[in-house]
Amino acid sequence: MTEIALPMPAASVMTEPGELGRFGEYGGRYVPESLVPACAAVEEAFREAWADPRFHRDLDRLLAVHAGRPTALTPAWRLSAELGVNVLLKREDLAHTGSHKINNVLGQALLAQRMGKTRILAETGAGQHGVATATAAALLGLEATIFMGEVDIERQALNVFRMKMLGAEVIPVTSGTRTLKDSTSEAMRHWVTCVDEAYYCLGSVMGPHPYPWMVREFQRVIGDEARRQCAAELTTGNPDYVVACIGGGSNAAGTFAGFADTPAQLIGVEAEGGAAIAAGKTGVLHGFRSYLLQDENGQVSEAHSIAAGLDYPGIGPEHAYLKDMGRARYVTVSDAEVIPAVHRLARTEGILPALESAHAIAWVIRAAESGELPPWSTVLVTLSGRGDKDMATLMEAS
Ligand SMILES: *Cc1c(COP(=O)(O)O)cnc(C)c1O
């Protein structure tokens, strides 16, 4: 493991990407000619909206009255006593629909409405982003069309039913491995045919510019709230460590954004079977350059994790950049470490975390018990979601 580099000065990290949406050599806008104007239109609309106090007022209100923000910051008293470090939990599991995903989709749905679009397209793997998108579309009176791999439709019947209950159309994707990677490609292909009336709502800090930047900005509410809450809760003001799990990297990016200009060490936790940074190589997928899991021929491989939300073979380009800069550190946790972490949090704090979020908890437990975390250092962990959706998996595993 490399030494942790000194944090970068305030203004240079987690601001706007450079030209063409680049974070260093990552990011960009690698899309077919026909989608370039569509991405440019989203970028222009987002820039205008983000500079408009009325947009922020509308979004903040939706986040408050519909999504239940601000979410709590919960000191994990009993777990802290056991581990000998001070653990604080940012409770995205308490947000409407059960995870941080609602923050992003409310922002993008409001943007779609502002752009005069009537329909929202989205990809989904496990179905969580599909459900969140269908929720935001219903709230704002927009149509929702969700692309989902045939294999995932079978595995995630409950979320398919939820989306339909919310009025969304679910389109089965039959190409390739019939999972998330192909549903994302299919949603982008479909967007070409209907850009005039449709808005493409991406689920994480990935895809062509401006999505990685825009989604991070919509998720930074997690980090901004946590920063204020930490200032009120801690005599030291800021945590020493800020930890979040990583699928595409949106809950981590949103959390990190609130602390990038503090001395806090930023830790992203990947699933061992989806560790794009730990085990991937650079390449281009779904419109952006980043680290990707690839086979020996450079073909993008499938990710495998007990947590369906971490089953993405890539990672957001800004994380690749933060890693190269040494501003954030990326670690992996195995499936075998995740289940005990769920049980530990359930028994000590009365919280059943999502399997994704339990990756972050598992790393904290490992790092505290191995002595890597100094005694009574302060660790902020983003609990990205609640565990209700994972009960069947947990029953099988116990
Ligand atoms: C989707 C999901 C994730 C992974 O997405 P990121 O973009 O990496 O944040 C993590 N946790 C939960 C609960 C999810 O639903």
Tab-separated table of N, CA and C in Angstrom, residues 204-274:
chain	number	residue	atom	x	y	z
A	204	SER	N	-24.830	7.172	-12.313
A	204	SER	CA	-23.666	7.363	-11.449
A	204	SER	C	-22.720	8.368	-12.114
A	205	VAL	N	-21.558	8.558	-11.504
A	205	VAL	CA	-20.604	9.553	-12.023
A	205	VAL	C	-19.813	8.959	-13.199
A	206	MET	N	-20.547	8.590	-14.223
A	206	MET	CA	-19.937	7.956	-15.393
A	206	MET	C	-20.587	8.519	-16.642
A	207	GLY	N	-20.246	7.919	-17.805
A	207	GLY	CA	-20.819	8.397	-19.054
A	207	GLY	C	-20.058	9.599	-19.589
A	208	PRO	N	-20.543	10.129	-20.735
A	208	PRO	CA	-19.872	11.260	-21.380
A	208	PRO	C	-20.054	12.558	-20.588
A	209	HIS	N	-19.138	13.495	-20.743
A	209	HIS	CA	-19.284	14.833	-20.184
A	209	HIS	C	-20.616	15.431	-20.637
A	210	PRO	N	-21.451	16.032	-19.789
A	210	PRO	CA	-21.141	16.500	-18.440
A	210	PRO	C	-21.550	15.554	-17.311
A	211	TYR	N	-21.970	14.301	-17.633
A	211	TYR	CA	-22.571	13.467	-16.584
A	211	TYR	C	-21.699	13.241	-15.341
A	212	PRO	N	-20.414	12.864	-15.496
A	212	PRO	CA	-19.654	12.594	-14.258
A	212	PRO	C	-19.587	13.811	-13.335
A	213	TRP	N	-19.427	14.957	-13.924
A	213	TRP	CA	-19.372	16.208	-13.153
A	213	TRP	C	-20.748	16.557	-12.584
A	214	MET	N	-21.770	16.491	-13.453
A	214	MET	CA	-23.125	16.866	-13.043
A	214	MET	C	-23.638	15.955	-11.928
A	215	VAL	N	-23.437	14.649	-12.086
A	215	VAL	CA	-23.937	13.715	-11.066
A	215	VAL	C	-23.203	13.947	-9.742
A	216	ARG	N	-21.899	14.223	-9.807
A	216	ARG	CA	-21.158	14.562	-8.569
A	216	ARG	C	-21.744	15.812	-7.920
A	217	GLU	N	-22.093	16.802	-8.734
A	217	GLU	CA	-22.664	18.015	-8.163
A	217	GLU	C	-24.033	17.741	-7.528
A	218	PHE	N	-24.836	16.873	-8.175
A	218	PHE	CA	-26.134	16.539	-7.573
A	218	PHE	C	-25.962	15.707	-6.294
A	219	GLN	N	-24.870	14.970	-6.194
A	219	GLN	CA	-24.649	14.163	-4.990
A	219	GLN	C	-23.845	14.891	-3.917
A	220	ARG	N	-23.310	16.057	-4.214
A	220	ARG	CA	-22.467	16.714	-3.213
A	220	ARG	C	-23.275	17.193	-2.007
A	221	VAL	N	-24.591	17.160	-2.133
A	221	VAL	CA	-25.450	17.462	-0.984
A	221	VAL	C	-25.106	16.534	0.191
A	222	ILE	N	-24.670	15.308	-0.111
A	222	ILE	CA	-24.274	14.374	0.965
A	222	ILE	C	-23.078	14.958	1.719
A	223	GLY	N	-22.043	15.334	0.975
A	223	GLY	CA	-20.824	15.839	1.596
A	223	GLY	C	-21.018	17.201	2.246
A	224	ASP	N	-21.780	18.061	1.594
A	224	ASP	CA	-22.003	19.397	2.158
A	224	ASP	C	-22.775	19.321	3.473
A	225	GLU	N	-23.812	18.491	3.479
A	225	GLU	CA	-24.561	18.312	4.739
A	225	GLU	C	-23.661	17.707	5.822
A	226	ALA	N	-22.924	16.667	5.447
A	226	ALA	CA	-22.084	15.971	6.436
A	226	ALA	C	-21.027	16.921	6.991
A	227	ARG	N	-20.501	17.796	6.143
A	227	ARG	CA	-19.494	18.772	6.595
A	227	ARG	C	-20.072	19.668	7.691
A	228	ARG	N	-21.280	20.172	7.441
A	228	ARG	CA	-21.928	21.030	8.448
A	228	ARG	C	-22.247	20.238	9.712
A	229	GLN	N	-22.743	19.003	9.508
A	229	GLN	CA	-23.119	18.184	10.661
A	229	GLN	C	-21.890	17.792	11.485
A	230	CYS	N	-20.779	17.514	10.807
A	230	CYS	CA	-19.539	17.183	11.526
A	230	CYS	C	-19.061	18.394	12.320
A	231	ALA	N	-19.162	19.564	11.721
A	231	ALA	CA	-18.719	20.782	12.414
A	231	ALA	C	-19.499	20.977	13.708
A	232	ALA	N	-20.785	20.610	13.682
A	232	ALA	CA	-21.615	20.756	14.876
A	232	ALA	C	-21.353	19.636	15.887
A	233	GLU	N	-21.024	18.451	15.381
A	233	GLU	CA	-20.915	17.255	16.225
A	233	GLU	C	-19.530	17.111	16.861
A	234	LEU	N	-18.482	17.523	16.119
A	234	LEU	CA	-17.111	17.219	16.530
A	234	LEU	C	-16.404	18.453	17.070
A	235	THR	N	-15.674	18.278	18.167
A	235	THR	CA	-14.888	19.401	18.664
A	235	THR	C	-13.747	19.714	17.706
A	236	THR	N	-13.293	18.686	16.973
A	236	THR	CA	-12.193	18.877	16.017
A	236	THR	C	-12.666	19.436	14.685
A	237	GLY	N	-13.980	19.538	14.496
A	237	GLY	CA	-14.496	20.115	13.253
A	237	GLY	C	-14.649	19.111	12.140
A	238	ASN	N	-13.556	18.572	11.638
A	238	ASN	CA	-13.629	17.656	10.502
A	238	ASN	C	-13.154	16.258	10.872
A	239	PRO	N	-13.682	15.254	10.180
A	239	PRO	CA	-13.215	13.885	10.415
A	239	PRO	C	-11.790	13.689	9.891
A	240	ASP	N	-11.104	12.673	10.405
A	240	ASP	CA	-9.765	12.326	9.902
A	240	ASP	C	-9.858	11.480	8.645
A	241	TYR	N	-10.903	10.659	8.566
A	241	TYR	CA	-11.106	9.777	7.414
A	241	TYR	C	-12.536	9.942	6.913
A	242	VAL	N	-12.682	9.898	5.607
A	242	VAL	CA	-14.004	9.940	4.987
A	242	VAL	C	-14.082	8.720	4.070
A	243	VAL	N	-15.035	7.824	4.353
A	243	VAL	CA	-15.062	6.516	3.695
A	243	VAL	C	-16.398	6.283	3.002
A	244	ALA	N	-16.360	5.781	1.774
A	244	ALA	CA	-17.599	5.451	1.065
A	244	ALA	C	-17.340	4.302	0.098
A	245	CYS	N	-18.396	3.510	-0.177
A	245	CYS	CA	-18.262	2.412	-1.136
A	245	CYS	C	-18.345	2.951	-2.557
A	246	ILE	N	-17.839	2.141	-3.496
A	246	ILE	CA	-17.797	2.583	-4.891
A	246	ILE	C	-18.313	1.522	-5.848
A	247	GLY	N	-19.394	1.878	-6.565
A	247	GLY	CA	-19.802	1.084	-7.722
A	247	GLY	C	-19.316	1.863	-8.931
A	248	GLY	N	-20.142	2.834	-9.371
A	248	GLY	CA	-19.660	3.817	-10.346
A	248	GLY	C	-18.915	4.931	-9.628
A	249	GLY	N	-19.339	5.185	-8.388
A	249	GLY	CA	-18.621	6.141	-7.552
A	249	GLY	C	-19.381	7.403	-7.188
A	250	SER	N	-20.735	7.390	-7.285
A	250	SER	CA	-21.442	8.659	-7.055
A	250	SER	C	-21.620	9.008	-5.582
A	251	ASN	N	-21.933	8.024	-4.725
A	251	ASN	CA	-22.087	8.406	-3.309
A	251	ASN	C	-20.733	8.797	-2.734
A	252	ALA	N	-19.671	8.142	-3.221
A	252	ALA	CA	-18.330	8.510	-2.761
A	252	ALA	C	-17.950	9.900	-3.269
A	253	ALA	N	-18.205	10.178	-4.542
A	253	ALA	CA	-17.842	11.486	-5.103
A	253	ALA	C	-18.595	12.609	-4.387
A	254	GLY	N	-19.885	12.377	-4.141
A	254	GLY	CA	-20.686	13.395	-3.455
A	254	GLY	C	-20.196	13.630	-2.040
A	255	THR	N	-19.791	12.555	-1.368
A	255	THR	CA	-19.270	12.683	-0.009
A	255	THR	C	-17.906	13.377	-0.023
A	256	PHE	N	-17.011	12.898	-0.896
A	256	PHE	CA	-15.654	13.459	-0.954
A	256	PHE	C	-15.703	14.958	-1.265
A	257	ALA	N	-16.638	15.361	-2.127
A	257	ALA	CA	-16.701	16.760	-2.565
A	257	ALA	C	-16.833	17.716	-1.374
A	258	GLY	N	-17.505	17.245	-0.324
A	258	GLY	CA	-17.684	18.094	0.849
A	258	GLY	C	-16.430	18.233	1.705
A	259	PHE	N	-15.443	17.343	1.470
A	259	PHE	CA	-14.253	17.324	2.336
A	259	PHE	C	-12.939	17.449	1.576
A	260	ALA	N	-13.025	17.654	0.253
A	260	ALA	CA	-11.814	17.656	-0.581
A	260	ALA	C	-10.830	18.744	-0.154
A	261	ASP	N	-11.336	19.850	0.393
A	261	ASP	CA	-10.443	20.941	0.792
A	261	ASP	C	-10.101	20.910	2.283
A	262	THR	N	-10.325	19.758	2.929
A	262	THR	CA	-9.916	19.588	4.327
A	262	THR	C	-8.763	18.572	4.350
A	263	PRO	N	-8.095	18.425	5.482
A	263	PRO	CA	-7.009	17.428	5.538
A	263	PRO	C	-7.510	15.987	5.602
A	264	ALA	N	-8.816	15.757	5.576
A	264	ALA	CA	-9.334	14.390	5.733
A	264	ALA	C	-8.784	13.451	4.660
A	265	GLN	N	-8.483	12.226	5.058
A	265	GLN	CA	-8.081	11.207	4.083
A	265	GLN	C	-9.341	10.611	3.472
A	266	LEU	N	-9.385	10.589	2.156
A	266	LEU	CA	-10.564	10.108	1.438
A	266	LEU	C	-10.319	8.663	1.000
A	267	ILE	N	-11.228	7.772	1.388
A	267	ILE	CA	-11.047	6.347	1.105
A	267	ILE	C	-12.252	5.814	0.332
A	268	GLY	N	-12.031	5.304	-0.861
A	268	GLY	CA	-13.091	4.668	-1.653
A	268	GLY	C	-12.950	3.159	-1.548
A	269	VAL	N	-14.057	2.475	-1.273
A	269	VAL	CA	-14.002	1.027	-1.071
A	269	VAL	C	-14.691	0.308	-2.234
A	270	GLU	N	-13.898	-0.421	-3.011
A	270	GLU	CA	-14.431	-1.184	-4.136
A	270	GLU	C	-14.700	-2.621	-3.707
A	271	ALA	N	-15.657	-3.265	-4.391
A	271	ALA	CA	-15.859	-4.699	-4.199
A	271	ALA	C	-14.720	-5.421	-4.908
A	272	GLU	N	-14.225	-6.474	-4.276
A	272	GLU	CA	-13.089	-7.203	-4.849
A	272	GLU	C	-13.375	-7.652	-6.288
A	273	GLY	N	-14.610	-8.099	-6.546
A	273	GLY	CA	-14.950	-8.574	-7.890
A	273	GLY	C	-15.365	-7.466	-8.859
A	274	GLY	N	-15.268	-6.220	-8.411
A	274	GLY	CA	-15.625	-5.105	-9.291
A	274	GLY	C	-14.630	-3.970	-9.120
